[in-house]
Coordinates of C-alpha atoms in Angstrom, one line a residue:
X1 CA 0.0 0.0 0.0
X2 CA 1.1 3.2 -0.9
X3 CA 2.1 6.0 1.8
X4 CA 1.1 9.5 1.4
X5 CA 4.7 10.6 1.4
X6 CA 5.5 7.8 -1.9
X7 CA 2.9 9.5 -3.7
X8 CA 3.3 12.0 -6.9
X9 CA 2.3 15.4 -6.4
X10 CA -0.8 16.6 -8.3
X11 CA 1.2 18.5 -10.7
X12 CA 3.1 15.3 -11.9
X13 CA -0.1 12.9 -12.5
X14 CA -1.6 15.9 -14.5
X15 CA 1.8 15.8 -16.1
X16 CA 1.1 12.2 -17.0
X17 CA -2.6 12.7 -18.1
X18 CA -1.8 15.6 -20.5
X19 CA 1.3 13.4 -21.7
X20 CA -1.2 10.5 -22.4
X21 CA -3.7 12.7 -24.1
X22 CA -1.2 14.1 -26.2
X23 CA 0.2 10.9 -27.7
X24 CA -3.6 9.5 -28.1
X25 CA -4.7 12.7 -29.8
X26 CA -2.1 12.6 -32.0
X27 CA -2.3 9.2 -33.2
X28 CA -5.8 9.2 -33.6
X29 CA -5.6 12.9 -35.4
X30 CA -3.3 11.7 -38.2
X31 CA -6.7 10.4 -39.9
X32 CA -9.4 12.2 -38.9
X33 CA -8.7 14.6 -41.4
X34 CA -9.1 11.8 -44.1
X35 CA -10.9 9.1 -42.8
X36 CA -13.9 9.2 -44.8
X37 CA -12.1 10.3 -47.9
X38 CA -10.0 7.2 -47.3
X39 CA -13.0 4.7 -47.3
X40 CA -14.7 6.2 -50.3
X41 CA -11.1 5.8 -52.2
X42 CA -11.3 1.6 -51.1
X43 CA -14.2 1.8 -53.0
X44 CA -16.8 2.4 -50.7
X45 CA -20.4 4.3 -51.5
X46 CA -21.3 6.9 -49.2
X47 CA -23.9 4.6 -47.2
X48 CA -21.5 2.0 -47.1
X49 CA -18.2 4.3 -45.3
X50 CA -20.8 5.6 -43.1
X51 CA -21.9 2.1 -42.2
X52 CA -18.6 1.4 -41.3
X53 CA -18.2 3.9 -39.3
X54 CA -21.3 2.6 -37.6
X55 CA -19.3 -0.7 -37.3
X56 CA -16.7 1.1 -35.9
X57 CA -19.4 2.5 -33.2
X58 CA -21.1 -0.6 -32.9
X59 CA -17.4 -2.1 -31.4
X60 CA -17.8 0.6 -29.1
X61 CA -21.0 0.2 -27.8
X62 CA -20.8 -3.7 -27.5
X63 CA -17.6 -3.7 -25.6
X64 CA -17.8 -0.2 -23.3
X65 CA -19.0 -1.9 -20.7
X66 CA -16.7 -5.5 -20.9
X67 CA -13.7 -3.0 -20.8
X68 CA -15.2 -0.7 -18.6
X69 CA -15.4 -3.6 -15.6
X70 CA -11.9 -4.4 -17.2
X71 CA -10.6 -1.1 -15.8
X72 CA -12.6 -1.3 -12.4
X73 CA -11.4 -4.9 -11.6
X74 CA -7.9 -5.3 -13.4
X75 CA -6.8 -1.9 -13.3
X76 CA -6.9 1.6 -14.8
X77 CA -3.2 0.5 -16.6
X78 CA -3.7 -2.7 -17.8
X79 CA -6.8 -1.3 -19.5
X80 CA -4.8 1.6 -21.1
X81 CA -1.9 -0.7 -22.1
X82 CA -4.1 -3.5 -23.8
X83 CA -6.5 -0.9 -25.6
X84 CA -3.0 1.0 -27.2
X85 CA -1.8 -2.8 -28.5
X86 CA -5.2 -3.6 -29.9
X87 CA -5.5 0.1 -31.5
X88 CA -2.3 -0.3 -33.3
X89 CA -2.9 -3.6 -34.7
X90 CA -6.4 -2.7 -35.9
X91 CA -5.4 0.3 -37.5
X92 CA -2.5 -1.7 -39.6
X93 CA -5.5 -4.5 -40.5
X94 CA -7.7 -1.2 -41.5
X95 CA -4.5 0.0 -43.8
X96 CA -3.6 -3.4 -45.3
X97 CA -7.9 -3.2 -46.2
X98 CA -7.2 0.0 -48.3
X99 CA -4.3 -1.8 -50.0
X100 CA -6.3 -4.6 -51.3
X101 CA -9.5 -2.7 -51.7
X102 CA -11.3 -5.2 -49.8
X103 CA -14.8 -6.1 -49.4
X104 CA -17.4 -4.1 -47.3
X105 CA -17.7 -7.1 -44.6
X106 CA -14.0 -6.9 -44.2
X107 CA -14.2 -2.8 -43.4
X108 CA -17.5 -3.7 -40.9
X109 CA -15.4 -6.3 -39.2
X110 CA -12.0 -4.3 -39.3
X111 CA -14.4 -1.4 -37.7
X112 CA -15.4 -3.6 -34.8
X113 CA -12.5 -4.3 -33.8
X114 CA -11.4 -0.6 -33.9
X115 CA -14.3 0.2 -31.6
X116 CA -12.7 -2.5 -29.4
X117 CA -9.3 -0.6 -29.0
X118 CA -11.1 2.4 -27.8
X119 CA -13.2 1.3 -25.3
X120 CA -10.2 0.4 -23.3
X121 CA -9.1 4.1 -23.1
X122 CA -12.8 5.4 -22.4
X123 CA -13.6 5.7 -18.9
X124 CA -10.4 4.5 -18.0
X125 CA -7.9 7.3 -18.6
X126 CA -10.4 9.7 -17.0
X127 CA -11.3 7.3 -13.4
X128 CA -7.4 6.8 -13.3
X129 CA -6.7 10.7 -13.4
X130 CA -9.7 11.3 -11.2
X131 CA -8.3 9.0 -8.4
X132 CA -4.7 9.9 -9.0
X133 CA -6.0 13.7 -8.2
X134 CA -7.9 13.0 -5.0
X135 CA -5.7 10.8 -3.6
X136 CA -2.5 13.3 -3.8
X137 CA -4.8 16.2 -2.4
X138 CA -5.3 18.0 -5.4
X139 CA -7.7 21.0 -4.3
X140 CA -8.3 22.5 -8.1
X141 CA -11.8 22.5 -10.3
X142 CA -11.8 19.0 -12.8
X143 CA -12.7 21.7 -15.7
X144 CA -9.4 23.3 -14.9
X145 CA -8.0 20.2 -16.2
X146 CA -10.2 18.6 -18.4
X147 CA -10.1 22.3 -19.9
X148 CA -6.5 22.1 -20.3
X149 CA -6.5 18.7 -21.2
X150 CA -8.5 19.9 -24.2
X151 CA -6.3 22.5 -25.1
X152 CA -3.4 20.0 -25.1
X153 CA -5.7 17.4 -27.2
X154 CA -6.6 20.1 -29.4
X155 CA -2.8 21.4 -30.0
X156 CA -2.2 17.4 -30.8
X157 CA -5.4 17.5 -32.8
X158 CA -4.3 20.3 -35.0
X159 CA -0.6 19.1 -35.8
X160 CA -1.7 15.9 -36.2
X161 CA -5.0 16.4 -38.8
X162 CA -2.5 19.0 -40.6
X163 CA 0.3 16.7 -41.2
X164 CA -2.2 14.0 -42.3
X165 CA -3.5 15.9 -44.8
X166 CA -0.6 17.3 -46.1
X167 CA 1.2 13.7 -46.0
X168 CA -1.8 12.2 -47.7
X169 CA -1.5 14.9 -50.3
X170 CA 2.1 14.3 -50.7
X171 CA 2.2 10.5 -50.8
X172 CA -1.1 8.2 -50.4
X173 CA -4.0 8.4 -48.2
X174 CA -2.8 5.0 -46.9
X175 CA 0.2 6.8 -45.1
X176 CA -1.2 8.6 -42.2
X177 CA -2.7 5.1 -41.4
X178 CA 0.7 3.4 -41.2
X179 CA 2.2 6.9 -38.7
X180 CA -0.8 5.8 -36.4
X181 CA 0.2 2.9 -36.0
X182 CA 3.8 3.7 -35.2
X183 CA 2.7 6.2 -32.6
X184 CA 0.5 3.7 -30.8
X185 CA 3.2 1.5 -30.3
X186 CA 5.4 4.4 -29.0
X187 CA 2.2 5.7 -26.5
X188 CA 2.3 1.7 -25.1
X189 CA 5.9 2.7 -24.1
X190 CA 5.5 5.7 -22.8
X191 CA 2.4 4.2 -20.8
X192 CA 4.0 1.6 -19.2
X193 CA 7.0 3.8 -17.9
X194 CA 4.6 6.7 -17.0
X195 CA 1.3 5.6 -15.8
X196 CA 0.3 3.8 -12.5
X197 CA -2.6 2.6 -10.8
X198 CA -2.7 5.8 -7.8
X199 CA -6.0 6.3 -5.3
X200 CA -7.8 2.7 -6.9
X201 CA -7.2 -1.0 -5.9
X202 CA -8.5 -3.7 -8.3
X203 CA -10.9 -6.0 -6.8
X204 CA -9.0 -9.2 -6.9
X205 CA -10.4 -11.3 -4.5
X206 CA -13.5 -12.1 -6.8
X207 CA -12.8 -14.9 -9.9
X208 CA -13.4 -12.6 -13.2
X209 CA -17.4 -13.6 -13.6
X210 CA -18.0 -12.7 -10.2
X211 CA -16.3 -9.6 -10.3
X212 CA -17.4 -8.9 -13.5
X213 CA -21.1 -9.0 -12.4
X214 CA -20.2 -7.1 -9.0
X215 CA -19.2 -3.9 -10.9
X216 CA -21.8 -4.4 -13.6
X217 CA -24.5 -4.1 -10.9
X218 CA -23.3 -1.2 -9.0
X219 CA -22.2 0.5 -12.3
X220 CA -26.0 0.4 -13.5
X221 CA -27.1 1.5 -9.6
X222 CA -24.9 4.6 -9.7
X223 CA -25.0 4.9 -13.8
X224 CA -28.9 4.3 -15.1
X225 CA -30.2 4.0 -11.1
X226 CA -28.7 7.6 -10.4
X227 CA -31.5 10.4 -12.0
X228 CA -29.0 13.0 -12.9
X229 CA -26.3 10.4 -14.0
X230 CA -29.4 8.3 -16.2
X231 CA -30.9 11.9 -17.6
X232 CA -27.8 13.4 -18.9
X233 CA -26.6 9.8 -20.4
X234 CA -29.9 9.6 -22.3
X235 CA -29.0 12.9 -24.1
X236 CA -25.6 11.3 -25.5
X237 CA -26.9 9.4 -27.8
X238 CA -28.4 12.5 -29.7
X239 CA -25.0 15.0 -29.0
X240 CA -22.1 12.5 -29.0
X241 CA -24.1 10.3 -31.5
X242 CA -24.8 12.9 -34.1
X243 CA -21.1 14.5 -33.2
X244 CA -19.5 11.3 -34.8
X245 CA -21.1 11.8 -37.8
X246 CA -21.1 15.2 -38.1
X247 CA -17.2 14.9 -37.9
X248 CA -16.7 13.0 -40.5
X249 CA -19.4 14.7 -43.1
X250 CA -17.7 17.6 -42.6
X251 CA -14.7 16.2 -44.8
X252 CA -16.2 15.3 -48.6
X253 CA -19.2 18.2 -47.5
X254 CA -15.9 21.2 -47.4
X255 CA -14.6 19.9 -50.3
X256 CA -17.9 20.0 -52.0
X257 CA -18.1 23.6 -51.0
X258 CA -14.3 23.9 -52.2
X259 CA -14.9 22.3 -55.6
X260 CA -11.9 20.2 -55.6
X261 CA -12.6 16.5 -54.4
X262 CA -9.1 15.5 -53.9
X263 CA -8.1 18.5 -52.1
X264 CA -7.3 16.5 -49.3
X265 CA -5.4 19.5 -47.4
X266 CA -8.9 21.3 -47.4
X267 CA -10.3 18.2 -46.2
X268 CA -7.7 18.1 -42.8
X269 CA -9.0 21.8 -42.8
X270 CA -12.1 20.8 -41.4
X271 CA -10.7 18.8 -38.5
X272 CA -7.7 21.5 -38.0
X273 CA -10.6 24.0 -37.4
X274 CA -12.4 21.5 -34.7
X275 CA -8.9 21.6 -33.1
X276 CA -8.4 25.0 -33.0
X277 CA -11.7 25.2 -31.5
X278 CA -10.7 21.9 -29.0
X279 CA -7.9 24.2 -27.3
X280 CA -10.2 27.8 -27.6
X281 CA -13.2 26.1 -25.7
X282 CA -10.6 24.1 -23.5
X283 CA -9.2 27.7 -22.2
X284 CA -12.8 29.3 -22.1
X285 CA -14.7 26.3 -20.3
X286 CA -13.1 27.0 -16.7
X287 CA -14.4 30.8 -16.8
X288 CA -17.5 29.9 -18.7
X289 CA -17.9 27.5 -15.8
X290 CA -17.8 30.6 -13.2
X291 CA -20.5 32.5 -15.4
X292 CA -22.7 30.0 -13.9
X293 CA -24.1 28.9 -10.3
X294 CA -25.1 25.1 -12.3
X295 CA -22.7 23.0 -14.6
X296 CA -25.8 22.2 -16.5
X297 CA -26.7 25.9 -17.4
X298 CA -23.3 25.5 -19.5
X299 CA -23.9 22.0 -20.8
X300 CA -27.6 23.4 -21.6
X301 CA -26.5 26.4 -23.5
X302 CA -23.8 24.5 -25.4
X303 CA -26.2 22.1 -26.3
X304 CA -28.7 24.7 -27.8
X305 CA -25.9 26.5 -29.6
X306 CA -24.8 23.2 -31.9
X307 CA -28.7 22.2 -33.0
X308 CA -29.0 26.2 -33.9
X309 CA -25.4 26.0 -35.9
X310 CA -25.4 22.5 -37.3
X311 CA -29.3 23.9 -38.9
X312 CA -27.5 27.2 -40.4
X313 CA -23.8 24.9 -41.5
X314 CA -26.3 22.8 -43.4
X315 CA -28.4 25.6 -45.3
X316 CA -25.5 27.7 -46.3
X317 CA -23.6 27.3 -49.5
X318 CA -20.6 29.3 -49.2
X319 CA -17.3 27.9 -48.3
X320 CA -15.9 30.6 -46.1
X321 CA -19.2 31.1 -43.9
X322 CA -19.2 27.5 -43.6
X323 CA -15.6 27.3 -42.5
X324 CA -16.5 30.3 -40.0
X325 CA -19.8 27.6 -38.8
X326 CA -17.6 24.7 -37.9
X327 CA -15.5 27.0 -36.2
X328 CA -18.6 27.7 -33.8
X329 CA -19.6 24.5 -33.5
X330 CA -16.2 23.1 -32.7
X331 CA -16.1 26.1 -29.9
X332 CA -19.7 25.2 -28.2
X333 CA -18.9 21.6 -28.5
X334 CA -15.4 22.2 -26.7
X335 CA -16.7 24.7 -23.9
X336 CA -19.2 21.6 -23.0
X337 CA -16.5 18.8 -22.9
X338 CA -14.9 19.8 -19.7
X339 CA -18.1 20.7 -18.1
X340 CA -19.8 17.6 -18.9
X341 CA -16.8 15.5 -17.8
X342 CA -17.0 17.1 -14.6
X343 CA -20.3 16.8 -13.5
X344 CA -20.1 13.4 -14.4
X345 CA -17.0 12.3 -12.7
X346 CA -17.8 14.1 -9.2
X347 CA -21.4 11.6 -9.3
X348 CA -19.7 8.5 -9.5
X349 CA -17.9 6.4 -6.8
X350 CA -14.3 5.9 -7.1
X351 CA -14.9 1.4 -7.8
X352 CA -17.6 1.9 -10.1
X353 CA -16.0 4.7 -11.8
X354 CA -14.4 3.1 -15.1
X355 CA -17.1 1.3 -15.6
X356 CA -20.2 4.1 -15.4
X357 CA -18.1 6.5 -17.7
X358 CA -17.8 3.5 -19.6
X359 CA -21.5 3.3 -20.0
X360 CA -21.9 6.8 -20.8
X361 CA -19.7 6.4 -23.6
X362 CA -21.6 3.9 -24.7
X363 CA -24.8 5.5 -24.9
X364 CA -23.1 8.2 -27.3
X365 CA -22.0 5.1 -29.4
X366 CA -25.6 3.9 -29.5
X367 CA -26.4 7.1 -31.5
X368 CA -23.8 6.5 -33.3
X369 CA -24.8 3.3 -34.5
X370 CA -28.4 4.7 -35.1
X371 CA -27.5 7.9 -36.8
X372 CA -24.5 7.6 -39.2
X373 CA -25.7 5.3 -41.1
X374 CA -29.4 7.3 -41.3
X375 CA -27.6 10.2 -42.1
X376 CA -25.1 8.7 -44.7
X377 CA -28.3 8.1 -46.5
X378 CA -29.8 11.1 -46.2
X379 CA -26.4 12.6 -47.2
X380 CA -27.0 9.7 -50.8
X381 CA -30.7 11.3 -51.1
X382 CA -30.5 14.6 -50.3
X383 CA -26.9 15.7 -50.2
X384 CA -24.4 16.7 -46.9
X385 CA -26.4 20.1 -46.4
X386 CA -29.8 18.0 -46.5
X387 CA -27.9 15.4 -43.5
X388 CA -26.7 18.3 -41.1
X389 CA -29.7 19.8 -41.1
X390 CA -30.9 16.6 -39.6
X391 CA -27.9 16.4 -37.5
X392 CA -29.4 19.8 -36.0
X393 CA -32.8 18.8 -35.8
X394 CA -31.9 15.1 -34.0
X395 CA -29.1 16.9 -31.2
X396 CA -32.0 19.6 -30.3
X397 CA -33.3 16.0 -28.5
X398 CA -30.8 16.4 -26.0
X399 CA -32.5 19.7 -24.3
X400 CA -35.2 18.0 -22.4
X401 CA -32.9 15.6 -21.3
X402 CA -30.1 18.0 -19.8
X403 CA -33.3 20.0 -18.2
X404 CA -34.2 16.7 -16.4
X405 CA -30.8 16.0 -15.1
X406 CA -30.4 19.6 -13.8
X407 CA -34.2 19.5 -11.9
X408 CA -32.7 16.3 -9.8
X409 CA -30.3 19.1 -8.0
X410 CA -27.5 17.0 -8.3
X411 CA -24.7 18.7 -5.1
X412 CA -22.2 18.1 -8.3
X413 CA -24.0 20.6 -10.7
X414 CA -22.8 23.5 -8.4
X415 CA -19.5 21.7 -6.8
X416 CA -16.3 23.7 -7.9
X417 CA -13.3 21.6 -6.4
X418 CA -12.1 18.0 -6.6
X419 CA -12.0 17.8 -2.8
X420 CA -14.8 20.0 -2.2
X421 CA -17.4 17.3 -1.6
X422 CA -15.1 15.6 1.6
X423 CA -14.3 19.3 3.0
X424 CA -18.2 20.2 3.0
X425 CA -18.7 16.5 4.6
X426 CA -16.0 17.0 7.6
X427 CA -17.7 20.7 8.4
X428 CA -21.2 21.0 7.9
X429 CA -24.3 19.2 6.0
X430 CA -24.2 20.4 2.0
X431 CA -27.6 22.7 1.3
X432 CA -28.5 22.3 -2.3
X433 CA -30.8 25.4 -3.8

């Protein structure tokens, strides 16, 4: 057991966490830019790279909560290591796909097991800095790093969607594939010298079944059984859900807009933009946060703001405006991020913690599944403009959920510090207004 005086200060497991989110960001980044461009050059129709991308989703949601309970019973670690191995293998398998312009039940396959990698690292990464922070004292807000975190994601985000396009341009769109996959294996490194199990103690007493149905249980008690935890989960499968999709439209629907289809630098504009935005909302959510009494008021009024703008991005025909649209939506998406993370993390117990985050992940990946392909048809019928529309009209779902979750007076929807909730328990009883 460790001793308080063996312990890292808070400074050095944010050091860690921003290191991690770096490298991830940055792997992942290299092919955001071009993803979907990537799949329709395999040979792909519209519906049929937005179906994989459903795939892809569908991984996510079947295996959230298998890798969640993963993370809550093996450890936070061994979770991060195994989903970084998997991630870099898959992402090969998805290159070597490209290469031999493969059938669509290979990409739908491939896809799943991409979705697989990256359920290891959600929930995980956050429950491990969560308990790492409260268990060397840290006294700070979570949006002050979450925000920052952002910022750091977004910088990785930026250099990383940049240098894919512009590499993709330069040589193949196969490329940025193969960099991923070299970065994954140097994160798995870097992870196993860097990152450690701090504030969290598996369950190992339990065989794996047992276990595995211990955390399940109390994950859906303090996940789906907790009102504010269950209402503003129900609203990620219309924000997070439509998000995905919107992402990824946003590629072939610039270049449309450009006029040039194989302007694939234009294309990593489009996710350079949302980066820019990652590391502007990142810096702004921590004082947007202070504007308001209730975290939901600024989940609530980002939510608004990205139905109202994905409605106008889909209406306008001019490239610029359109650029300057993304940029907003990228902003209000960003400002929300932190905030949401938060809220979330200061409702769930420390053991159940992987798992519930975990869970809400997967209800985003539920939409997903539902919407992308939906819209990838609507974007075959009707055209991109005609599908973000909808993407406008389906996230404006959300409201009445976030509403719900704030009217259960959650004590986290006005907490400010990571310790705040044990300071208020050892003086006096919390009031909640």
């Amino acid at each position: 057991m460790s001793t308080a005086t063996s312990l890292p200060s808070p400074r050095r497991v944010q050091g860690t966490y921003y290191t991690l989110m770096l490298g991830n960001t940055l792997a992942a980044s290299f092919i955001w830019g071009i993803n979907t461009l990537f799949l329709l050059d395999a040979g792909l129709s519209n519906l049929e790279a937005f179906a994989a991308n459903a795939f892809f989703t569908a991984g996510m949601l079947i295996f959230e909560i298998p890798t969640g309970v993963v993370a809550d019973t093996v450890g936070r670690r061994a979770s991060y290591l195994i989903g970084t191995v998997t991630l870099a293998v898959t992402t090969a398998m998805y290159w070597l796909l490209w290469v031999w312009h493969s059938p669509f039940w290979a990409w739908a396959i491939v896809s799943v097991l991409l979705g697989l990698g990256f359920t290891f690292f959600s929930g995980a990464v956050d429950a491990w800095l969560v308990d790492a922070l409260k268990a060397t004292g840290y006294q700070g807000s979570l949006e002050a790093v979450f925000g920052r975190a952002q910022i750091v994601g977004g910088v990785a985000m930026l250099s990383g969607s940049v240098l894919g396009g512009v590499i993709a341009q330069a040589t193949n769109l196969g490329v940025p594939f193969v960099i991923r996959a070299v970065v994954l294996v140097v994160m798995f490194v870097v992870a196993a010298l860097l990152m450690h199990d701090i504030g969290f103690t598996p369950e190992r007493g339990e065989n794996p079944i047992k276990a595995t149905r211990t955390v399940f249980r109390a994950s859906v008690k303090y996940g789906l059984g907790n009102p504010p935890v269950r209402w503003l989960m129900l609203a990620s499968p219309f924000t997070a859900g439509v998000g995905i999709y919107v992402f990824y439209a946003l590629q072939p629907y610039l270049l449309e807009l450009w006029g040039d289809e194989e302007a694939y630098t234009v294309a990593g504009l489009a996710a350079a933009l949302l980066s820019g935005a990652a590391i502007l909302g990142g810096a702004l959510a921590p004082w947007v946060r202070k504007l308001f009494r209730h975290r939901t008021s600024s989940i609530l009024l980002a939510t608004i703001s990205s139905a109202i703008v994905l409605l106008g991005l889909g209406l306008v025909r001019n490239f610029w405006v359109a650029i300057v649209l993304v940029a907003v939506w990228g902003i209000a998406s960003a400002i929300d991020d932190p905030v949401h993370r938060a809220y979330l993390n200061d409702m769930i117990p420390s053991k159940q913690r992987a798992t519930v985050l975990s869970f809400d992940s997967l209800m985003g990946s539920g939409g997903g599944v539902v919407f992308q392909p939906v819209l990838g048809r609507v974007a075959d019928v009707g055209g991109y403009g005609a599908s973000l529309i909808w993407s406008g009209v389906i996230s404006a779902v959300a409201i009445p959920f976030v509403l719900l979750s704030r009217a259960q007076h959650s004590p986290a929807d006005t907490a400010h510090d990571v310790n705040e909730d044990e300071a208020t328990d050892e003086s006096e009883p919390s009031t909640q207004g």
